[in-house]
Coordinates of C-alpha atoms in Angstrom, one line a residue:
Chain Z
M1 CA 134.7 121.4 68.7
V2 CA 132.4 119.6 71.2
S3 CA 133.6 119.3 74.6
I4 CA 132.6 119.3 78.3
D5 CA 135.1 120.7 80.8
I6 CA 134.1 120.7 84.4
S7 CA 136.7 121.6 87.1
G8 CA 136.3 121.6 90.7
A9 CA 132.5 122.3 90.4
C10 CA 130.2 122.0 93.3
V11 CA 126.3 122.1 93.2
D12 CA 124.7 123.2 96.6
F13 CA 121.1 123.1 97.0
P14 CA 119.6 125.6 99.5
I15 CA 116.5 123.9 101.2
F16 CA 114.0 126.5 102.0
D17 CA 111.3 125.0 104.0
A18 CA 108.0 127.0 104.3
K19 CA 109.6 128.9 107.2
T20 CA 112.8 130.1 105.9
R21 CA 111.6 130.8 102.4
S22 CA 109.4 133.8 103.5
L23 CA 110.0 137.4 103.6
K24 CA 109.1 137.5 107.3
K25 CA 112.2 135.4 108.2
A26 CA 114.6 137.6 106.1
V27 CA 113.1 140.8 107.3
L28 CA 113.0 139.7 111.0
G29 CA 116.2 137.8 110.9
R30 CA 118.0 140.9 109.7
A31 CA 116.5 143.0 112.4
G32 CA 116.9 140.6 115.3
G33 CA 120.3 139.1 114.5
K34 CA 121.1 135.4 114.2
I35 CA 118.9 133.0 116.0
G36 CA 120.8 129.8 116.3
T37 CA 121.0 127.7 113.3
D38 CA 117.6 128.4 111.9
S39 CA 118.5 131.8 110.5
K40 CA 120.8 129.9 108.0
V41 CA 119.4 127.9 105.1
P42 CA 120.4 124.3 105.3
I43 CA 122.3 123.3 102.2
I44 CA 122.5 119.9 100.4
E45 CA 125.7 119.3 98.6
A46 CA 124.6 117.3 95.7
L47 CA 127.8 117.5 93.9
R48 CA 131.2 118.1 95.4
D49 CA 134.5 119.1 93.6
I50 CA 133.7 117.4 90.2
T51 CA 136.4 117.5 87.6
I52 CA 135.6 116.0 84.4
S53 CA 136.8 116.6 80.8
L54 CA 135.0 115.0 77.9
R55 CA 135.8 115.2 74.3
Q56 CA 134.2 114.2 70.8
G57 CA 133.6 110.5 70.6
D58 CA 133.2 109.9 74.2
R59 CA 130.6 107.4 75.3
V60 CA 130.4 107.7 79.0
A61 CA 128.2 105.6 81.2
L62 CA 127.1 107.1 84.6
V63 CA 126.7 104.7 87.3
G64 CA 126.1 104.9 91.1
H65 CA 123.5 104.5 93.7
N66 CA 120.3 106.4 94.0
G67 CA 120.9 109.8 95.0
A68 CA 124.6 109.6 94.3
G69 CA 124.3 112.6 92.1
K70 CA 124.1 111.3 88.5
S71 CA 121.0 113.3 87.5
T72 CA 122.4 116.4 89.1
L73 CA 125.7 115.9 87.2
L74 CA 123.6 115.6 83.9
R75 CA 121.8 118.8 84.6
L76 CA 125.1 120.5 85.4
M77 CA 126.4 119.4 82.0
S78 CA 123.2 120.6 80.4
G79 CA 123.5 124.0 81.8
I80 CA 120.3 124.0 83.9
Y81 CA 122.4 124.3 87.1
E82 CA 125.4 126.5 87.0
P83 CA 128.0 125.4 89.6
T84 CA 128.0 127.2 92.8
R85 CA 131.7 126.9 92.9
G86 CA 134.1 125.9 90.3
R87 CA 133.4 126.0 86.7
A88 CA 131.7 124.2 83.9
V89 CA 132.2 125.0 80.2
V90 CA 130.3 123.2 77.8
S91 CA 130.3 123.9 74.1
G92 CA 128.1 122.2 71.6
K93 CA 124.5 121.7 71.0
V94 CA 123.0 119.9 74.0
A95 CA 120.0 117.5 74.0
P96 CA 119.0 116.6 77.5
V97 CA 116.7 113.7 77.8
F98 CA 115.6 113.6 81.3
D99 CA 112.1 113.4 82.3
L100 CA 110.2 112.2 79.0
A101 CA 106.9 113.8 80.5
V102 CA 108.1 117.3 81.2
G103 CA 107.2 119.9 78.5
M104 CA 104.4 117.8 77.2
D105 CA 101.1 119.4 77.3
P106 CA 98.2 117.0 77.7
E107 CA 95.7 119.4 76.0
I108 CA 97.3 119.9 72.7
S109 CA 97.7 117.3 69.9
G110 CA 100.7 114.9 69.6
L111 CA 101.9 116.8 66.5
D112 CA 102.1 120.2 68.5
N113 CA 103.9 118.6 71.3
I114 CA 106.5 117.1 68.9
L115 CA 106.9 120.7 67.5
I116 CA 107.3 122.2 71.0
R117 CA 109.6 119.6 72.2
G118 CA 111.7 119.7 69.1
L119 CA 112.1 123.6 69.7
F120 CA 113.2 123.1 73.1
L121 CA 115.7 120.6 72.1
G122 CA 117.3 123.3 69.8
M123 CA 115.7 122.3 66.4
T124 CA 114.1 124.7 64.1
R125 CA 110.4 124.6 63.3
K126 CA 111.3 123.8 59.5
Q127 CA 113.5 120.9 60.7
M128 CA 110.9 119.5 63.0
E129 CA 108.3 119.8 60.2
S130 CA 110.4 117.8 57.8
R131 CA 110.8 115.0 60.4
I132 CA 107.3 114.6 61.5
S133 CA 106.5 111.9 59.0
D134 CA 109.5 110.1 60.1
I135 CA 108.4 110.4 63.7
A136 CA 104.9 109.3 62.9
E137 CA 106.2 106.2 61.3
F138 CA 108.5 105.3 64.1
T139 CA 105.8 105.9 66.7
E140 CA 103.2 103.9 65.0
L141 CA 100.6 106.3 66.3
G142 CA 99.2 107.3 63.0
D143 CA 96.0 109.3 63.1
Y144 CA 96.4 109.5 66.9
L145 CA 99.0 112.3 66.4
S146 CA 96.3 114.9 65.7
M147 CA 94.5 113.9 69.0
P148 CA 95.2 115.7 72.2
L149 CA 97.9 114.1 74.4
R150 CA 95.7 113.4 77.2
T151 CA 93.9 110.6 75.2
Y152 CA 97.2 108.7 75.0
S153 CA 98.2 105.8 77.1
T154 CA 101.5 105.9 79.1
G155 CA 103.1 103.7 76.7
M156 CA 102.0 106.0 73.7
R157 CA 103.4 108.8 75.3
V158 CA 106.8 107.3 75.9
R159 CA 106.6 106.4 72.2
L160 CA 106.0 110.0 71.2
A161 CA 108.6 111.4 73.4
L162 CA 111.2 108.8 72.2
G163 CA 110.3 109.6 68.7
V164 CA 111.0 113.3 69.0
V165 CA 114.2 112.7 71.0
T166 CA 115.6 110.1 68.7
S167 CA 114.8 112.4 65.5
I168 CA 117.1 115.3 66.6
D169 CA 120.8 115.8 65.7
P170 CA 122.5 116.6 69.0
E171 CA 126.3 117.3 69.5
I172 CA 125.9 116.3 73.2
L173 CA 123.4 113.8 74.2
L174 CA 122.6 113.5 77.9
L175 CA 120.4 110.5 78.7
D176 CA 118.8 109.8 82.1
E177 CA 117.2 106.6 82.7
G178 CA 113.4 106.2 82.6
I179 CA 113.2 104.7 79.3
G180 CA 110.6 102.0 80.1
A181 CA 106.9 101.4 80.0
V182 CA 107.2 100.5 76.3
D183 CA 106.2 96.9 75.0
A184 CA 109.1 94.7 74.1
E185 CA 108.7 94.8 70.4
F186 CA 108.7 98.6 70.4
L187 CA 111.7 98.7 72.8
A188 CA 113.7 96.5 70.2
K189 CA 112.9 99.2 67.6
A190 CA 113.6 102.1 69.9
R191 CA 117.1 100.6 70.7
C192 CA 118.0 100.6 67.1
R193 CA 117.1 104.2 66.7
L194 CA 118.8 105.1 70.1
T195 CA 122.0 103.5 68.8
E196 CA 121.7 105.4 65.6
L197 CA 121.2 108.6 67.6
V198 CA 124.4 107.9 69.7
E199 CA 126.2 107.4 66.7
R200 CA 125.2 110.8 65.2
S201 CA 126.0 112.7 68.4
G202 CA 129.5 113.9 69.4
I203 CA 129.4 113.0 73.0
L204 CA 127.1 110.8 75.0
V205 CA 126.5 110.7 78.8
F206 CA 124.1 108.0 79.8
A207 CA 122.9 107.4 83.2
S208 CA 121.3 103.9 83.8
H209 CA 121.0 101.0 85.9
S210 CA 120.9 98.4 83.0
D211 CA 124.3 96.9 82.6
E212 CA 123.2 95.5 79.2
F213 CA 122.1 98.9 77.9
L214 CA 125.3 100.6 79.1
A215 CA 127.5 97.9 77.6
E216 CA 125.9 98.5 74.3
L217 CA 126.2 102.2 74.1
C218 CA 129.3 103.2 76.2
D219 CA 132.9 102.6 76.4
T220 CA 133.9 104.5 79.4
A221 CA 132.3 105.1 82.8
I222 CA 132.0 107.4 85.7
W223 CA 131.2 106.0 89.1
M224 CA 129.4 108.6 91.2
D225 CA 129.3 108.3 95.0
H226 CA 127.9 110.7 97.5
G227 CA 128.2 113.6 95.0
T228 CA 131.8 112.9 94.0
V229 CA 133.4 111.2 91.3
R230 CA 134.6 107.9 92.7
E231 CA 136.1 106.5 89.6
H232 CA 136.4 107.5 85.9
G233 CA 137.9 105.0 83.5
P234 CA 137.1 102.2 81.0
L235 CA 133.5 100.8 81.3
R236 CA 134.6 97.2 82.1
E237 CA 136.9 98.2 85.1
V238 CA 134.5 100.7 86.6
L239 CA 131.5 98.4 86.4
H240 CA 133.7 95.6 87.9
H241 CA 134.7 97.8 90.9
Y242 CA 131.2 99.3 91.3
K243 CA 129.4 95.9 91.2
G244 CA 132.1 93.9 92.8
R245 CA 132.0 91.4 89.8
D246 CA 132.9 91.4 86.1
V247 CA 129.5 92.3 84.8
L248 CA 130.5 92.5 81.2
A249 CA 132.2 89.1 81.2
E250 CA 128.9 87.8 82.5
L251 CA 127.0 89.5 79.7
E252 CA 129.4 88.1 77.1
R253 CA 128.9 84.5 78.5
R254 CA 125.3 84.7 77.9
Chain W
M1 CA 132.2 129.8 85.3
S2 CA 130.0 128.1 83.0
Q3 CA 128.1 128.5 79.9
S4 CA 124.5 128.3 79.2
V5 CA 124.1 125.7 76.5
A6 CA 120.5 126.5 75.6
A7 CA 121.5 129.4 73.6
D8 CA 123.9 127.3 71.4
A9 CA 121.1 124.8 71.0
A10 CA 119.0 127.5 69.5
E11 CA 121.8 128.7 67.3
G12 CA 122.5 125.1 66.4
G13 CA 126.2 125.8 66.8
T14 CA 128.8 126.9 69.3
V15 CA 128.6 130.6 68.6
F16 CA 128.9 131.7 72.2
A17 CA 131.2 129.1 73.4
G18 CA 134.2 131.2 73.1
H19 CA 133.5 134.3 74.8
A20 CA 130.8 133.2 77.3
A21 CA 133.4 130.7 78.7
V22 CA 135.3 133.8 79.8
A23 CA 132.4 135.3 81.8
G24 CA 131.3 134.3 85.3
P25 CA 127.8 133.3 86.1
R26 CA 127.4 136.8 87.8
S27 CA 128.3 139.1 84.9
W28 CA 126.6 141.7 82.6
Q29 CA 127.6 139.7 79.7
R30 CA 125.7 136.7 80.8
A31 CA 122.7 138.8 81.8
F32 CA 122.5 140.4 78.4
G33 CA 123.2 137.0 76.8
D34 CA 120.2 135.5 78.5
L35 CA 118.1 138.3 77.0
R36 CA 119.5 137.8 73.6
Q37 CA 119.4 134.1 73.5
G38 CA 115.7 134.2 74.6
W39 CA 114.9 136.7 71.8
R40 CA 116.5 134.4 69.3
Q41 CA 114.0 131.6 70.4
R42 CA 111.2 133.7 69.1
P43 CA 109.6 130.6 67.1
L44 CA 109.4 128.8 70.4
W45 CA 107.8 131.3 72.6
G46 CA 105.8 132.8 69.9
Y47 CA 104.2 129.3 69.4
L48 CA 103.9 128.8 73.2
G49 CA 102.1 132.0 73.6
W50 CA 99.6 131.1 70.9
Q51 CA 99.1 127.8 72.5
D52 CA 98.6 129.3 75.9
I53 CA 95.5 131.4 74.3
K54 CA 94.2 128.6 72.4
Q55 CA 94.3 126.2 75.2
R56 CA 92.4 128.4 77.5
Y57 CA 89.4 128.3 75.0
R58 CA 89.9 124.7 73.7
R59 CA 86.7 122.8 73.0
S60 CA 84.6 126.0 73.2
V61 CA 82.8 127.1 70.1
L62 CA 83.6 130.8 70.0
G63 CA 87.2 130.3 71.2
P64 CA 89.3 133.2 71.9
L65 CA 86.4 135.4 70.9
W66 CA 85.3 134.8 74.5
I67 CA 88.2 137.2 75.5
S68 CA 86.7 140.0 73.7
I69 CA 83.0 139.1 74.7
S70 CA 83.8 138.9 78.4
M71 CA 85.8 142.1 78.3
G72 CA 82.8 143.9 76.2
V73 CA 80.3 142.7 78.9
I74 CA 82.3 144.0 81.8
A75 CA 83.0 147.3 80.1
L76 CA 79.3 147.9 79.1
A77 CA 78.0 147.1 82.5
M78 CA 80.4 149.1 84.4
G79 CA 80.3 151.9 81.8
V80 CA 76.5 152.3 82.0
L81 CA 76.5 152.0 85.8
Y82 CA 79.4 154.4 86.5
A83 CA 78.1 156.9 83.8
A84 CA 74.9 157.1 85.8
L85 CA 76.7 157.3 89.1
F86 CA 78.9 160.2 87.9
K87 CA 76.1 161.8 86.0
R88 CA 78.2 161.7 82.8
P89 CA 77.0 160.9 79.1
V90 CA 77.3 157.3 78.3
A91 CA 78.7 158.2 74.9
D92 CA 81.8 159.7 76.5
F93 CA 82.1 157.6 79.5
L94 CA 81.8 154.2 78.1
P95 CA 84.6 154.5 75.7
Y96 CA 86.8 156.1 78.4
L97 CA 86.2 153.2 80.7
A98 CA 86.3 150.4 78.3
T99 CA 89.7 151.9 76.9
G100 CA 91.2 152.2 80.4
L101 CA 90.1 148.8 81.3
L102 CA 91.6 147.1 78.5
I103 CA 94.9 148.8 79.1
W104 CA 94.6 147.9 82.8
R105 CA 94.1 144.2 81.8
F106 CA 97.5 144.1 80.2
I107 CA 99.1 145.9 83.1
E108 CA 97.6 143.6 85.5
G109 CA 98.3 140.5 83.6
C110 CA 102.0 141.4 83.4
I111 CA 102.3 142.0 87.1
L112 CA 100.1 139.1 88.3
E113 CA 101.5 136.5 86.0
G114 CA 105.0 138.1 86.1
S115 CA 105.3 137.3 89.8
E116 CA 104.7 133.6 89.1
V117 CA 106.4 133.4 85.9
F118 CA 109.2 131.2 86.9
I119 CA 107.2 129.3 89.6
A120 CA 104.7 128.4 87.1
N121 CA 107.3 127.1 84.8
E122 CA 109.2 125.1 87.4
G123 CA 109.2 121.9 85.4
L124 CA 110.7 123.4 82.3
I125 CA 113.2 125.3 84.2
R126 CA 114.3 122.1 86.0
F127 CA 114.3 119.8 83.1
L128 CA 115.1 121.7 79.9
P129 CA 117.8 124.3 79.5
A130 CA 116.5 127.4 78.2
P131 CA 117.3 131.2 79.0
L132 CA 115.0 132.7 81.7
S133 CA 114.0 135.5 79.5
L134 CA 112.2 132.9 77.2
H135 CA 109.5 132.6 79.9
V136 CA 109.2 136.3 80.2
Y137 CA 109.0 136.9 76.4
R138 CA 106.2 134.2 76.3
L139 CA 104.3 136.0 79.1
V140 CA 104.5 139.4 77.5
W141 CA 103.6 137.9 74.1
R142 CA 100.6 136.2 75.6
Q143 CA 99.3 139.4 77.3
T144 CA 99.8 141.2 74.0
L145 CA 97.6 138.6 72.2
F146 CA 95.0 139.2 75.0
F147 CA 95.2 142.8 74.6
L148 CA 94.7 142.6 70.7
H149 CA 91.6 140.5 71.4
N150 CA 90.3 143.2 73.8
L151 CA 91.1 145.9 71.2
V152 CA 88.2 144.6 69.2
I153 CA 85.9 146.1 71.8
W154 CA 87.7 149.5 71.6
G155 CA 87.2 149.3 67.7
L156 CA 83.6 148.7 68.1
L157 CA 83.1 151.5 70.5
M158 CA 84.9 153.9 68.2
I159 CA 82.5 152.9 65.4
I160 CA 79.3 153.4 67.8
F161 CA 80.5 156.5 69.6
P162 CA 82.9 158.3 67.1
Q163 CA 85.7 160.2 68.8
S164 CA 87.8 162.8 67.3
L165 CA 90.8 160.6 66.4
G166 CA 93.8 162.2 64.7
W167 CA 97.4 161.6 63.8
S168 CA 98.0 161.3 67.6
L169 CA 96.5 157.9 67.3
L170 CA 99.8 156.8 66.0
L171 CA 101.3 157.5 69.4
A172 CA 99.4 154.4 70.6
I173 CA 102.1 152.2 69.0
P174 CA 105.1 153.6 70.9
A175 CA 103.0 153.8 74.0
F176 CA 102.1 150.1 73.8
A177 CA 105.8 149.4 73.2
V178 CA 106.6 151.2 76.4
L179 CA 104.0 149.1 78.2
M180 CA 105.4 145.8 76.8
I181 CA 109.0 146.8 78.0
N182 CA 107.5 147.6 81.4
G183 CA 105.7 144.3 81.6
A184 CA 108.9 142.5 80.9
W185 CA 111.0 144.2 83.5
I186 CA 108.3 143.8 86.0
A187 CA 108.2 140.0 85.2
I188 CA 111.9 139.6 85.7
V189 CA 112.1 141.6 88.9
A190 CA 109.0 140.3 90.5
G191 CA 109.5 136.7 89.1
I192 CA 113.0 136.4 90.5
V193 CA 112.1 137.8 93.9
A194 CA 108.9 135.9 94.1
T195 CA 110.7 132.6 93.3
R196 CA 112.9 133.2 96.3
F197 CA 110.4 134.6 98.6
R198 CA 107.1 132.8 98.3
D199 CA 105.1 135.5 100.1
I200 CA 105.5 137.9 97.4
P201 CA 102.8 136.6 95.1
P202 CA 100.0 137.2 97.5
I203 CA 101.4 140.5 98.4
I204 CA 101.5 141.6 94.8
A205 CA 98.1 140.3 94.2
S206 CA 96.7 142.6 96.8
L207 CA 98.8 145.6 96.0
T208 CA 97.8 145.2 92.2
Q209 CA 94.0 145.2 93.4
L210 CA 94.6 148.3 95.4
L211 CA 96.3 149.9 92.5
F212 CA 93.3 149.3 90.3
F213 CA 91.2 151.5 92.6
M214 CA 93.8 154.2 92.8
T215 CA 94.2 154.4 89.0
P216 CA 91.7 156.6 87.0
I217 CA 89.9 153.8 85.1
V218 CA 86.3 153.8 86.6
W219 CA 86.7 157.3 87.6
S220 CA 88.4 160.2 86.1
Y221 CA 91.1 162.5 87.3
E222 CA 89.4 165.6 86.2
I223 CA 86.3 164.9 88.4
L224 CA 88.6 164.2 91.2
K225 CA 90.4 167.6 90.8
D226 CA 87.0 169.3 90.8
N227 CA 86.1 167.6 94.2
L228 CA 89.4 167.6 95.9
A229 CA 91.3 170.4 94.4
E230 CA 95.1 170.3 95.0
R231 CA 95.0 167.1 97.1
A232 CA 94.0 165.1 93.9
R233 CA 97.5 165.6 92.9
F234 CA 98.6 162.6 95.2
V235 CA 97.2 160.4 92.4
E236 CA 100.2 161.3 90.3
L237 CA 102.3 159.2 92.6
N238 CA 100.6 156.2 91.1
P239 CA 102.9 155.0 88.5
A240 CA 100.1 153.0 86.7
M241 CA 98.3 156.1 86.1
H242 CA 100.8 157.4 83.7
F243 CA 101.1 154.3 81.9
V244 CA 97.4 154.1 81.3
E245 CA 97.3 157.8 80.3
I246 CA 100.1 157.5 77.6
L247 CA 98.0 154.8 75.8
R248 CA 94.4 156.0 76.5
Q249 CA 95.0 159.6 75.3
P250 CA 95.9 158.7 71.7
L251 CA 93.2 155.8 71.7
L252 CA 90.6 158.4 72.6
G253 CA 91.9 161.2 70.7
D254 CA 92.4 163.3 73.7
A255 CA 95.1 166.1 74.1
I256 CA 98.5 164.4 74.7
V257 CA 99.9 165.5 78.1
W258 CA 103.6 164.9 77.8
R259 CA 104.3 164.9 81.4
H260 CA 102.9 161.4 81.6
W261 CA 105.5 160.3 78.9
W262 CA 108.4 161.8 80.8
I263 CA 107.4 160.1 84.0
A264 CA 106.6 156.7 82.2
G265 CA 110.1 157.1 80.4
A266 CA 111.8 157.4 83.6
I267 CA 110.1 154.5 85.2
T268 CA 110.9 152.4 82.4
A269 CA 114.7 153.3 82.6
V270 CA 114.8 152.6 86.3
G271 CA 112.8 149.4 86.0
C272 CA 114.9 148.1 83.0
A273 CA 118.1 148.8 85.2
A274 CA 116.7 146.9 88.1
A275 CA 115.8 143.9 85.8
L276 CA 119.3 144.0 84.5
I277 CA 120.6 143.9 88.0
C278 CA 118.4 141.1 89.1
L279 CA 119.3 139.1 86.0
R280 CA 122.9 139.6 86.7
Q281 CA 122.9 138.7 90.3
Y282 CA 120.4 135.9 90.5
R283 CA 119.9 134.5 87.1
S284 CA 121.9 131.4 87.7
R285 CA 120.2 130.9 91.1
V286 CA 116.6 130.6 89.8
A287 CA 117.1 126.8 88.8
Y288 CA 118.1 126.3 92.4
W289 CA 115.2 128.2 94.0
V290 CA 112.2 126.9 91.9

């Protein structure tokens, strides 16, 4: 059973500047006692007291201003960050799609990059090999796939990354924005595949600023504000409160 | 409490969902779980390790053969020079020095790269969920591949200057396994501590340099004993010496001194315990620290 259960979870980042993150400070600090505030590491509370429960079939939009904690919440769900307080239990095969460029090695060929990214996303080597022709067709990269990645343009890299990501079978799909820099024709094609991918996955959590995209893929929404959940409910209501106007109605009128 | 999802991703299922959910982030279960999950992702780190090697020599004609060649050149030059300095026959001294040097390269690689293993993989750790041990396995595997390339030099020397190799050569296999285990625990301990305190890598780098000169690689313990008598025993305090010896003795067909095995075994046990404690206490903090 695919599920995400987060209760009372906090994510606090210690901020070590060059001075506090050194051994000198720790050793001297211990010997000399507390020196005002600088013996303590400043902390950024990225997420505070998050309680969310998601089940199979949930299609959740994540909205909020920059720095509201959307990406951190996605990384909490993916297991990259374990909560400093509270608990987060995630069961299911998770596919995080955050930064498309990470884990891509410019020196090796497109094909090798496809394989590595696939393995990181929890696929087996055999599964990936059987999907390579499908990915090649979708990305329209053809013979370029055997070239090193550094010869690719930005748009081609995004194509490749999207190709891999949309070819997997995730149970929990976590999408962070940053799907841009592709030409319009390709984007239409990518949307098709993305929609199919979402249909295959058990749970979708999608952080984006594009109302149109959110309306297409999600039915509920979480509004993040200053590291807390401000509102969790049907997409229409949450977007209405967040934007101060009925965005979905506007989209429908168009 | 939380559950690392990467393992399940590798499994393609929810195998650990049940019991991992019960354990907190600081538990033995999660520490062992990390090691197990990383081990299960063998295809991934195996492939990445190969890529690391291939990448270093991309676009060069001889490729990874350069690893063997540069090792051979250094061993030859140092071997001939020090043989003259110590007035020893080249036929004995060159294989001695080359074998010691290639073992040292493995130890040094594990220590130096181990202290930066999580810092270097910052991007992966922050964006793709994966067990920490994955990066450690990849590192030890890469160093093993380097070692195997360097072993070609040993093979050549054994043909040119035949040594009296016997069945004890088989001991080289468990000896190397001991070295690999030690490489892994050093990478875990040094990696975690260095991620938190960024002064550690330069400290480790200079200590490793010092360790090289303190280890009987370009000089031999026997000669030191002749010169210094009892005081030479201080060298025994150097842990690297025992690890070099357990592998060098079988590779050169020398008599096996079991004392080195006992000491190496004890260090391995203590080190593994330290690595497990580090994993238990700080595994979940590394993503916050990188």
